GROMACS .gro file of C-alpha atoms in nm:
model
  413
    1UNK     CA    1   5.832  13.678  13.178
    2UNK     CA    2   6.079  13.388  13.183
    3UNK     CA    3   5.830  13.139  13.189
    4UNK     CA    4   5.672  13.316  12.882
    5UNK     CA    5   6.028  13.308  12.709
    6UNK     CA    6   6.100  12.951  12.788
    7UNK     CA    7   5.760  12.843  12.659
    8UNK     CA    8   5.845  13.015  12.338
    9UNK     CA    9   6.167  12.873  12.288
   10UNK     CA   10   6.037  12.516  12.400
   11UNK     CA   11   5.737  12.529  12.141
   12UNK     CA   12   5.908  12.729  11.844
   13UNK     CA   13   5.768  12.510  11.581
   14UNK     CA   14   5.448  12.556  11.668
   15UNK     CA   15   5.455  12.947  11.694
   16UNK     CA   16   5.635  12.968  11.401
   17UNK     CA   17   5.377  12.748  11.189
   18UNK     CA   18   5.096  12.989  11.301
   19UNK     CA   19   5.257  13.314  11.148
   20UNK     CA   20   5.297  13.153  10.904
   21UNK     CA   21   4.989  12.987  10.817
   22UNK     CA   22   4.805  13.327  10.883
   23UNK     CA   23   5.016  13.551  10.708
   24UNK     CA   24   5.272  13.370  10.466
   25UNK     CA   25   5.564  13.439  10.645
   26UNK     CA   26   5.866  13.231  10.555
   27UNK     CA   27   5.893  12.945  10.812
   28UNK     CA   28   6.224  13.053  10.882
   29UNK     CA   29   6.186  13.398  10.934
   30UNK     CA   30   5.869  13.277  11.149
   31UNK     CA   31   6.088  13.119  11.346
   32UNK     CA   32   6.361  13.399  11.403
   33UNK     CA   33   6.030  13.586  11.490
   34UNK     CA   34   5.969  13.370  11.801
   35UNK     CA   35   6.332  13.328  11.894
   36UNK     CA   36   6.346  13.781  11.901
   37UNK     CA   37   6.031  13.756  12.106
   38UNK     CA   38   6.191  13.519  12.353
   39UNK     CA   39   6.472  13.735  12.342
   40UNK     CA   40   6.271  14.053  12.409
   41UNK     CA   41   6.092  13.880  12.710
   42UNK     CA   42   6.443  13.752  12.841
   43UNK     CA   43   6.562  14.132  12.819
   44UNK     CA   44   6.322  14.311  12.988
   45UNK     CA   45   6.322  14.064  13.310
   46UNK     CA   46   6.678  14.080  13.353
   47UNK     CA   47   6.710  14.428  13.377
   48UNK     CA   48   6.360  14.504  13.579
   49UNK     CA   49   6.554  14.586  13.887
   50UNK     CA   50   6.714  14.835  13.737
   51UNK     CA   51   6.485  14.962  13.528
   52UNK     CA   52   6.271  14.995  13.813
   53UNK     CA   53   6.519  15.115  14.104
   54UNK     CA   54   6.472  15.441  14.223
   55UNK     CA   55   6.701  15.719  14.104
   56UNK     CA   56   6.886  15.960  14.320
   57UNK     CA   57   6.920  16.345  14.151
   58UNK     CA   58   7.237  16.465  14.352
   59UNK     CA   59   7.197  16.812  14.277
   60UNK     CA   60   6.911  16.762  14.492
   61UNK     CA   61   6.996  16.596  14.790
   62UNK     CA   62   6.713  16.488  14.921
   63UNK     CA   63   6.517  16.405  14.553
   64UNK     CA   64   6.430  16.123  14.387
   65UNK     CA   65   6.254  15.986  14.091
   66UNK     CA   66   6.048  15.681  14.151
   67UNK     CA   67   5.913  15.462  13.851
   68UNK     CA   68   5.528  15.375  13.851
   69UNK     CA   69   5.307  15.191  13.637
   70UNK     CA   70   5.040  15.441  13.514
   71UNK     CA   71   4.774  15.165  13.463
   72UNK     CA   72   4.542  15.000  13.153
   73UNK     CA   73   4.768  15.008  12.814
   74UNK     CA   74   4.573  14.941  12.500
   75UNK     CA   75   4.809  14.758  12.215
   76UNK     CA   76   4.674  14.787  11.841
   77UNK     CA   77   4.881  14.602  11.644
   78UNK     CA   78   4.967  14.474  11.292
   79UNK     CA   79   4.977  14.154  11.102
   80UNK     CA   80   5.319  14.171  10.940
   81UNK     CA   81   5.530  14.076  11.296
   82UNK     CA   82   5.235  13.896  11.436
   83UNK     CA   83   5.464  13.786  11.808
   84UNK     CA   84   5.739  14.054  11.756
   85UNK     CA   85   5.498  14.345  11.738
   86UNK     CA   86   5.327  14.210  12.063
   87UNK     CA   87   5.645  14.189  12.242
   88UNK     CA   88   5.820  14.469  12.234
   89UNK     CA   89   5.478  14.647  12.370
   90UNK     CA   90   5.382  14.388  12.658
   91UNK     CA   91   5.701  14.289  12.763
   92UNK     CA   92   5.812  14.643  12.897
   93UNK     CA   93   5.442  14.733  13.007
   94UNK     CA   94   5.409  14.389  13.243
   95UNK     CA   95   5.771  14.479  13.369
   96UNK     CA   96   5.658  14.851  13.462
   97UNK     CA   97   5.380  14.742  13.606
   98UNK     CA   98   5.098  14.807  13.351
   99UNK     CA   99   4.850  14.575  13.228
  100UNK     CA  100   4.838  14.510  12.843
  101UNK     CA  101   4.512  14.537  12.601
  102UNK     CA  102   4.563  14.398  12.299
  103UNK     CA  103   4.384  14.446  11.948
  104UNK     CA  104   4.548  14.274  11.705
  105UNK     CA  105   4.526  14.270  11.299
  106UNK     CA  106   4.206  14.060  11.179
  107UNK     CA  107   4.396  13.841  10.994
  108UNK     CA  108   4.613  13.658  11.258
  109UNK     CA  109   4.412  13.574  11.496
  110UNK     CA  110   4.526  13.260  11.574
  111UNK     CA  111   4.863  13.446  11.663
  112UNK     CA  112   4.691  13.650  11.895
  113UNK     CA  113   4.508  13.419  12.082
  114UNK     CA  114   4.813  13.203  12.127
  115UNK     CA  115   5.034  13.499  12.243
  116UNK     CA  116   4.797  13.527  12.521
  117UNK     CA  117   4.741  13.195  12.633
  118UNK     CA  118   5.121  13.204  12.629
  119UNK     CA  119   5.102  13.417  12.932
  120UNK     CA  120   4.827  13.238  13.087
  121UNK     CA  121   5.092  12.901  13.095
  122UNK     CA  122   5.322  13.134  13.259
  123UNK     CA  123   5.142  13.232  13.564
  124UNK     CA  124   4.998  13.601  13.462
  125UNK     CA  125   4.745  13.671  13.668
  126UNK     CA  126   4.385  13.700  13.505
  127UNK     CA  127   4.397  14.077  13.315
  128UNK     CA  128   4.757  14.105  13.280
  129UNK     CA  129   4.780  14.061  12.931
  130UNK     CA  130   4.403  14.035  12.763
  131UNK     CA  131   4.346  14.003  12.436
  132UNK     CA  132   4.014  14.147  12.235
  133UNK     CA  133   3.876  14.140  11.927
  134UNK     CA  134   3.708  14.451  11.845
  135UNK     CA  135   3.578  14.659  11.552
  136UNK     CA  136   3.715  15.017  11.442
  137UNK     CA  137   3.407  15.172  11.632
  138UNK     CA  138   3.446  14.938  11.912
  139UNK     CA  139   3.811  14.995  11.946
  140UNK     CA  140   3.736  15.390  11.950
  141UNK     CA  141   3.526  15.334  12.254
  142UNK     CA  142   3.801  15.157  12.439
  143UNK     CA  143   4.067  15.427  12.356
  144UNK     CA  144   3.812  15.697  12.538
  145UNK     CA  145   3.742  15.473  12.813
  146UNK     CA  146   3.847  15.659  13.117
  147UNK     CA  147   4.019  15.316  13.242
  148UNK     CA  148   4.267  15.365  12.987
  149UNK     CA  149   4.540  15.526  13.088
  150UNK     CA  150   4.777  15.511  12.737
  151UNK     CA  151   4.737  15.381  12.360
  152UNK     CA  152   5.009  15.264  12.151
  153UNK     CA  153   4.986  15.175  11.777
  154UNK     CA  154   5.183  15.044  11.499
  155UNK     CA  155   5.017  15.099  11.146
  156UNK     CA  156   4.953  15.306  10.888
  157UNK     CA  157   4.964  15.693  10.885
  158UNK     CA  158   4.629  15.703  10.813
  159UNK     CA  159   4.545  15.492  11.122
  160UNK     CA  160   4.791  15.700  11.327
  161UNK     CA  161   4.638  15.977  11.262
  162UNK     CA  162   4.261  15.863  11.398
  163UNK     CA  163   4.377  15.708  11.703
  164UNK     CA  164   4.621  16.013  11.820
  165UNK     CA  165   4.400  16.195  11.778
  166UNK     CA  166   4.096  16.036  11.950
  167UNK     CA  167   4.358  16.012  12.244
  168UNK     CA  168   4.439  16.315  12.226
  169UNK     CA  169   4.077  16.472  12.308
  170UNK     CA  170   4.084  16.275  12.591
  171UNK     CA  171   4.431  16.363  12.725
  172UNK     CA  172   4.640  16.037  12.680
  173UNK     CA  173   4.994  15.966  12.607
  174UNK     CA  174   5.014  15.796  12.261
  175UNK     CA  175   5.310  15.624  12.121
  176UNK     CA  176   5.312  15.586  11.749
  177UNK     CA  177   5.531  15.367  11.528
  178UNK     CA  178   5.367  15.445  11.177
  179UNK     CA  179   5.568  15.364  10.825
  180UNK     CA  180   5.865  15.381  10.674
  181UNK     CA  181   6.034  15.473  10.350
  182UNK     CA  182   6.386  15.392  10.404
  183UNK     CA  183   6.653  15.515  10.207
  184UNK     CA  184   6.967  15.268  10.141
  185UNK     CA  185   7.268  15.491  10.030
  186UNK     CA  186   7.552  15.365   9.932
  187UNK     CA  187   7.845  15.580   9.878
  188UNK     CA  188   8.114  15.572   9.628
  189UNK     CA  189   8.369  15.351   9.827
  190UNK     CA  190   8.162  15.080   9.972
  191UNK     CA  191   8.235  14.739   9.884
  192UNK     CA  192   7.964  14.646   9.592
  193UNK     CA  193   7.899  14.297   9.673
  194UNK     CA  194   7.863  14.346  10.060
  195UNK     CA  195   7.623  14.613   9.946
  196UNK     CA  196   7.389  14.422   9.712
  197UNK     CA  197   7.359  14.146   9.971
  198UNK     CA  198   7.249  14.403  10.253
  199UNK     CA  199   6.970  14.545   9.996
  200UNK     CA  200   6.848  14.249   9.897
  201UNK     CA  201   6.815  14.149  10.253
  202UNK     CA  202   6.715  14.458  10.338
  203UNK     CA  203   6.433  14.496  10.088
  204UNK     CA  204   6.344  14.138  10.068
  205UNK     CA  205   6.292  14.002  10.490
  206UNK     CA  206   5.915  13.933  10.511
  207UNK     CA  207   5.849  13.971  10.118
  208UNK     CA  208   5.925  14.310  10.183
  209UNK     CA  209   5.644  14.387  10.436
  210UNK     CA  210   5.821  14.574  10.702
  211UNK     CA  211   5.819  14.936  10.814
  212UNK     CA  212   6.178  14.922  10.833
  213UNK     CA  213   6.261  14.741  10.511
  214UNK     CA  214   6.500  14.891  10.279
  215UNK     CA  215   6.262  15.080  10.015
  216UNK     CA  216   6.484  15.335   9.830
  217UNK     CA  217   6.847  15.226   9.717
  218UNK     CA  218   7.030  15.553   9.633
  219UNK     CA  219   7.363  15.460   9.493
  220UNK     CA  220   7.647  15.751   9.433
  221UNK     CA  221   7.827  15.719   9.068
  222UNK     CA  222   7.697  15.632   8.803
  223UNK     CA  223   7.894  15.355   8.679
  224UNK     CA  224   7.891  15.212   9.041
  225UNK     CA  225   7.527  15.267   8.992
  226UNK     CA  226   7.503  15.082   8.667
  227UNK     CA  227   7.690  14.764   8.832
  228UNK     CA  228   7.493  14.771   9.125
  229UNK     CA  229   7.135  14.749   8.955
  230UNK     CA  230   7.261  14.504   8.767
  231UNK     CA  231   7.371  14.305   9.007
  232UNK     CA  232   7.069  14.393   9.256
  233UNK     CA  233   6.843  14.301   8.980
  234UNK     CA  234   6.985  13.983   8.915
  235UNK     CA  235   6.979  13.876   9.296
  236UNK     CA  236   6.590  13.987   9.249
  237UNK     CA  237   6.550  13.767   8.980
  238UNK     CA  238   6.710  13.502   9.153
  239UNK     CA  239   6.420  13.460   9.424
  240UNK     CA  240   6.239  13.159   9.369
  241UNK     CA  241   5.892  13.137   9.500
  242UNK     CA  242   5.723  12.878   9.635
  243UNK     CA  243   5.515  12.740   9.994
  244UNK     CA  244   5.661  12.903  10.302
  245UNK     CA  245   5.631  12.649  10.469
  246UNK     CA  246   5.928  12.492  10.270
  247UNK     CA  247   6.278  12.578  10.421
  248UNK     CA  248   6.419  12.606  10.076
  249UNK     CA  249   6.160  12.835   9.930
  250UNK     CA  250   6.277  13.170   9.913
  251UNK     CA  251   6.027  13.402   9.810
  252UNK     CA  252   5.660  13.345   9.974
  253UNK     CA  253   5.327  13.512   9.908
  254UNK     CA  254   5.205  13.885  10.024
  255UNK     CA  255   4.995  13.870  10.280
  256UNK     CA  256   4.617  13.895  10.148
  257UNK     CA  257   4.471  13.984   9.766
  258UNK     CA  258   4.454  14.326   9.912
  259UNK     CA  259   4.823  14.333   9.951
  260UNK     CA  260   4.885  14.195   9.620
  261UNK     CA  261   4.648  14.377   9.405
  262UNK     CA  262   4.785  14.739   9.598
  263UNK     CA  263   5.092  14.669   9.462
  264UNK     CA  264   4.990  14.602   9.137
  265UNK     CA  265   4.867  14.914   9.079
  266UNK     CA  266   5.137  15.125   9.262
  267UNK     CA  267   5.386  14.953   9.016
  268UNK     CA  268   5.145  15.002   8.747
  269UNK     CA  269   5.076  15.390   8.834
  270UNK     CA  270   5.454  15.413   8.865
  271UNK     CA  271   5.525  15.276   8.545
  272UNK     CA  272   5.234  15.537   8.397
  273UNK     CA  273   5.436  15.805   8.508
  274UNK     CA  274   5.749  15.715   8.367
  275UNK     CA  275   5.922  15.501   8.574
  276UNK     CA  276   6.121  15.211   8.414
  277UNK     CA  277   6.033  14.861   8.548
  278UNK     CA  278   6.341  14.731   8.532
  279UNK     CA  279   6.243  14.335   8.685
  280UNK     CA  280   5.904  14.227   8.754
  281UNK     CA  281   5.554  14.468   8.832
  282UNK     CA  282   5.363  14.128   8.753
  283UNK     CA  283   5.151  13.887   8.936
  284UNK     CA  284   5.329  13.533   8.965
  285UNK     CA  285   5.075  13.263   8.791
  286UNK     CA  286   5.047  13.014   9.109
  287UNK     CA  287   4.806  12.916   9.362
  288UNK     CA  288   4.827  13.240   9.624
  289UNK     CA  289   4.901  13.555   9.664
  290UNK     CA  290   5.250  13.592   9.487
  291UNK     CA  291   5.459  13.933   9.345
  292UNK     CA  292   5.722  13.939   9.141
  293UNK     CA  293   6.031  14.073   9.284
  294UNK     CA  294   6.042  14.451   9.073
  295UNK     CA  295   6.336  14.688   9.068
  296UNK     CA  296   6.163  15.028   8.962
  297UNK     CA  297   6.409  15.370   8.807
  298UNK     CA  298   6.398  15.653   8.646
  299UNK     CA  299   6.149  15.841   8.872
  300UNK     CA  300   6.110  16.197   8.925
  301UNK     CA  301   5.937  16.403   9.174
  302UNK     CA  302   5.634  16.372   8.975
  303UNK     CA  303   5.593  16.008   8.985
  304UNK     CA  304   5.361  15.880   9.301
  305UNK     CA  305   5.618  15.609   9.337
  306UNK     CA  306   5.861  15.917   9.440
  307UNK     CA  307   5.686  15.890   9.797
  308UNK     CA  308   5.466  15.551   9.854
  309UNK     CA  309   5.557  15.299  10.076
  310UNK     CA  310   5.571  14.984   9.864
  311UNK     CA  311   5.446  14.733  10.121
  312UNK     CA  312   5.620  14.405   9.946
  313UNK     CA  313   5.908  14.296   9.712
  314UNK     CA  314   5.938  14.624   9.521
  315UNK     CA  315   6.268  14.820   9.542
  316UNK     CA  316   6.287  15.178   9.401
  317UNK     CA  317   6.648  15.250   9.296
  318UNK     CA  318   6.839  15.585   9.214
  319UNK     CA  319   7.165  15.686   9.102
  320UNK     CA  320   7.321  16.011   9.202
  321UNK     CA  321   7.631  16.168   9.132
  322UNK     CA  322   7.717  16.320   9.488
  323UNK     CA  323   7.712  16.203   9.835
  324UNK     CA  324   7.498  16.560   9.912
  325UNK     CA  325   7.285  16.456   9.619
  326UNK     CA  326   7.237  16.106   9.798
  327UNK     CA  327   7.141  16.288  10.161
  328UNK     CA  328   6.903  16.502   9.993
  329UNK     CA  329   6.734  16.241   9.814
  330UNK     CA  330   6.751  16.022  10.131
  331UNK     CA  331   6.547  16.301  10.335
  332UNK     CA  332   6.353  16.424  10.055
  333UNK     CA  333   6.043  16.198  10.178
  334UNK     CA  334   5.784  16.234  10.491
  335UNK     CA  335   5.868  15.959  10.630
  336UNK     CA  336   6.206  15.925  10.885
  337UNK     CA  337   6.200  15.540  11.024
  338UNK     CA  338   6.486  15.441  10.945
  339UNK     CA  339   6.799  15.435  10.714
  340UNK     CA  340   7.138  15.268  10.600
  341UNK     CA  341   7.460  15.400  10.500
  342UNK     CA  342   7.712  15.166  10.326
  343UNK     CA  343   8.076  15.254  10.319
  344UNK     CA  344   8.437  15.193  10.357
  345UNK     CA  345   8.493  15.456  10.615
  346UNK     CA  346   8.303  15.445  10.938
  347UNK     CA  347   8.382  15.762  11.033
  348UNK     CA  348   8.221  15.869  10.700
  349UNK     CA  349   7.907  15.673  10.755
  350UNK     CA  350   7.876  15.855  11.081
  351UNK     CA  351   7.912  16.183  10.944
  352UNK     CA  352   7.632  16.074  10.657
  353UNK     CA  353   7.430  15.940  10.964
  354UNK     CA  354   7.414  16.265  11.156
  355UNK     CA  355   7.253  16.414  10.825
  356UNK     CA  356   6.993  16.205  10.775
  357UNK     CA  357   6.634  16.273  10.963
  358UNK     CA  358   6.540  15.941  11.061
  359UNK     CA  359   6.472  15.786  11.390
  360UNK     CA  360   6.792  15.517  11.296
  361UNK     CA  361   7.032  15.519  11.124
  362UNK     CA  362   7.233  15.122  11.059
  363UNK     CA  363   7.606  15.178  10.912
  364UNK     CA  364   7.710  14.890  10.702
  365UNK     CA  365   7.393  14.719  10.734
  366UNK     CA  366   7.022  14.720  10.642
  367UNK     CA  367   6.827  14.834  10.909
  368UNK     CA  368   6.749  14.571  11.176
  369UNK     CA  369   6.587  14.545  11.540
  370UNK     CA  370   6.686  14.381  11.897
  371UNK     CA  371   6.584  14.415  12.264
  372UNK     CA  372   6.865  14.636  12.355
  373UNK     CA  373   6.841  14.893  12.066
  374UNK     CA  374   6.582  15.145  12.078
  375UNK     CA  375   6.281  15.103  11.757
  376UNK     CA  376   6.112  15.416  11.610
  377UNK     CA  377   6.069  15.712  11.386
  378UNK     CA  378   6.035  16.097  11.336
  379UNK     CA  379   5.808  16.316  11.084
  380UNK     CA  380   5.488  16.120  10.956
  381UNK     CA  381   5.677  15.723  11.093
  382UNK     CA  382   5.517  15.896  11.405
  383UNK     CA  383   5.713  15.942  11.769
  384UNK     CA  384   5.804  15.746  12.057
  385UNK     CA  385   6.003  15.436  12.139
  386UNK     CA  386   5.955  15.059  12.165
  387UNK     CA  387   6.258  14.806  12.283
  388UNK     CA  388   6.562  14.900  12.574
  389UNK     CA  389   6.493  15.159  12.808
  390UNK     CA  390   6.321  15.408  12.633
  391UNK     CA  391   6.037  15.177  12.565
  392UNK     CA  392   5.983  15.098  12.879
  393UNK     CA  393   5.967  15.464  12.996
  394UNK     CA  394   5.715  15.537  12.761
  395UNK     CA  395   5.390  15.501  12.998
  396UNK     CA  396   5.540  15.520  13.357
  397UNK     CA  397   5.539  15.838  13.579
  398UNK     CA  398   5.848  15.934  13.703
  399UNK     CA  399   5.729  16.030  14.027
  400UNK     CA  400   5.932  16.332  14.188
  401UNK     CA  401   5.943  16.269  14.558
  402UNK     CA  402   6.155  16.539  14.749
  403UNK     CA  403   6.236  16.565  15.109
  404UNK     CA  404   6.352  16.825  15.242
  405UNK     CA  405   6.553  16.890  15.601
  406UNK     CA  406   6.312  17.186  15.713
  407UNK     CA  407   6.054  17.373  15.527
  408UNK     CA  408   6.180  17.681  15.359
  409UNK     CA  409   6.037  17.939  15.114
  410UNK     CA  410   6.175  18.047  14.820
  411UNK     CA  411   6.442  18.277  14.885
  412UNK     CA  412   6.547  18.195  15.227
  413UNK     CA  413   6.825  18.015  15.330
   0.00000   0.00000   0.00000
């Protein structure tokens, strides 16, 4: 796993060049991509000892809980983090002991192939970490092979859905990191401009194609609210596009005409049903696959834009007039990835946190992800963990082994 780190960090460049050429990625952000999966490697090997030793229970002398690999763990994974995603599922699988299949998205398959090779340079033995190309039927084949022990996925709802419950018929733990909708309050004594910088960032890392980007700002007052889309709107504005492979660019393409034209007409639908466009909803006229930045308002419960996921540089914003207005409206939604709460009062913020049904909840900033912090979601963003020590206890058995001084039946001393 250190080997596999090291070769990361040594060979950033041309990692980062490879998400980006398959997917648009910024090259910067394609390169903080690499550096968190070097990280995430780095993480998991330092603390295997622990993670692994066995655990005493001393209300039962005599019992312990040993930690054991539970075999074959099939990875399907998505184009949008095309290392990160990979990480945070193989590095805590090869430390537990598991071997790692992985199906990754059809469109970065460069990215996949070099992820595995990666582990090939660092000494894995042959089937540690294998990577296949495989069809939807193919793929349901290998989730009901009885060599499989586990599945984990990180898609779509819709995708979720299929493999869980393929899985499922054949007994076998799932872990499911699905999408997001993520609210972005920001209460009535926060500091504006720290604010509009976390949105933007939080709506705008990877063109707005993350699970855990900031997709709903809900802003309380409504002259606070007024300032803030202003400003907000401007920063939008202010995104200029152009190759991601350029440092200085700042906003690059979607990932695929699929992407693009799915947003066009979920802006488009939105706008149908009375939502106010406030920036943007138009296709940029350059070579690729570029959005506008778009601030959308004004929507009701009606409106399909009231619950879609817009996968790309598309910000729905609110104003309320109460912070009970603002948790309503930041739980009124199936998903529950994750959230942020701006504000001048931490103790506030964590009050506003323990409110909101989300898997996480970031105080003072966007949303955000890192070896040591647990990643996932509740209602339809789907259940379990990936990253610190909850991922890797995801597919292990915690093997009960108790010994005790003489054999005794229940209710005997």
């Amino acid at each position: 796993m250190k080997a596999a780190a090291a070769d990361l960090r040594d060979n950033v460049a041309k990692h980062a060049a490879l998400i980006t050429t398959e997917m648009g990625k910024l090259i910067g952000t394609s390169e903080a991509e690499v550096m968190l999966s070097a990280a995430i490697f780095d993480y998991y090997a330092d603390r295997a000892e622990h993670f692994l030793a066995t655990k005493e229970l001393p209300e039962s002398p005599g019992a312990v809980l040993k930690t054991e690999p539970i075999g074959v763990i099939l990875a399907i994974e998505p184009w949008n983090f095309p290392y990160y995603q990979l990480a945070r599922v193989v590095a805590p699988q090869l430390i537990a002991g598991n071997v790692v299949v992985a199906k990754h998205a059809q469109n970065v398959p460069q990215c996949a192939v070099a992820f595995a090779e990666l582990f090939e340079r660092a000494g894995a033995p042959e089937g540690v970490h294998t990577n296949i190309f495989a069809s939807i039927e193919q793929i349901g084949n290998v989730i009901e092979d009885r060599r499989v022990a586990g599945v984990t996925l990180t898609g779509s709802e819709r995708a979720g859905a299929a493999v869980a419950e393929r899985a499922g018929r054949s007994l076998k733990k799932v872990v499911m990191e699905l999408g997001g909708s993520d609210p972005f309050i920001v209460l009535d004594d926060a500091d504006l401009e720290h604010a509009v910088a976390g949105a933007l960032f939080g709506r705008m890392f990877g063109t707005g194609q993350s699970c855990i980007g900031s997709k709903r700002i809900i802003v309380v007052g409504r002259d606070r609210g007024e300032k803030f889309l202003a400003e907000f709107t401007a920063a939008m504005q202010n995104q200029k596009p152009g190759d991601p492979m350029d440092p200085n660019t700042e906003l690059g393409p979607v990932s695929s005409e699929q992407a693009l034209e799915t947003l066009l007409a979920q802006v488009s639908e939105a706008r149908a049903a009375g939502a106010r466009v406030v920036t943007g909803g138009d296709r940029i006229d350059r070579d690729g696959f570029y959005v506008e930045p778009t601030v959308l308002t004004d929507i009701d419960p009606a409106n399909p834009a009231y619950n879609t996921e817009f996968f790309g540089p598309v910000a729905s914003f609110y104003i309320v007039d109460s912070e009970d207005e603002a948790i309503k409206l930041a739980n009124a939604t199936r998903f529950g990835l994750g959230a942020s709460v701006f504000t001048g009062n931490l103790e506030r913020g964590r009050a506003i946190a323990a409110q909101i049904d989300s898997g996480m909840v970031f105080v003072n900033q966007p949303a955000w992800t890192a070896p040591e912090i647990p990643f996932g979601g509740t209602k339809s963003s789907g259940f379990g963990r990936e990253l610190s020590e909850l991922g890797f206890g995801e597919f292990v058995n915690h093997k009960l082994v108790n010994v005790a001084p003489r054999f005794a039946t229940l209710g005997t001393s």
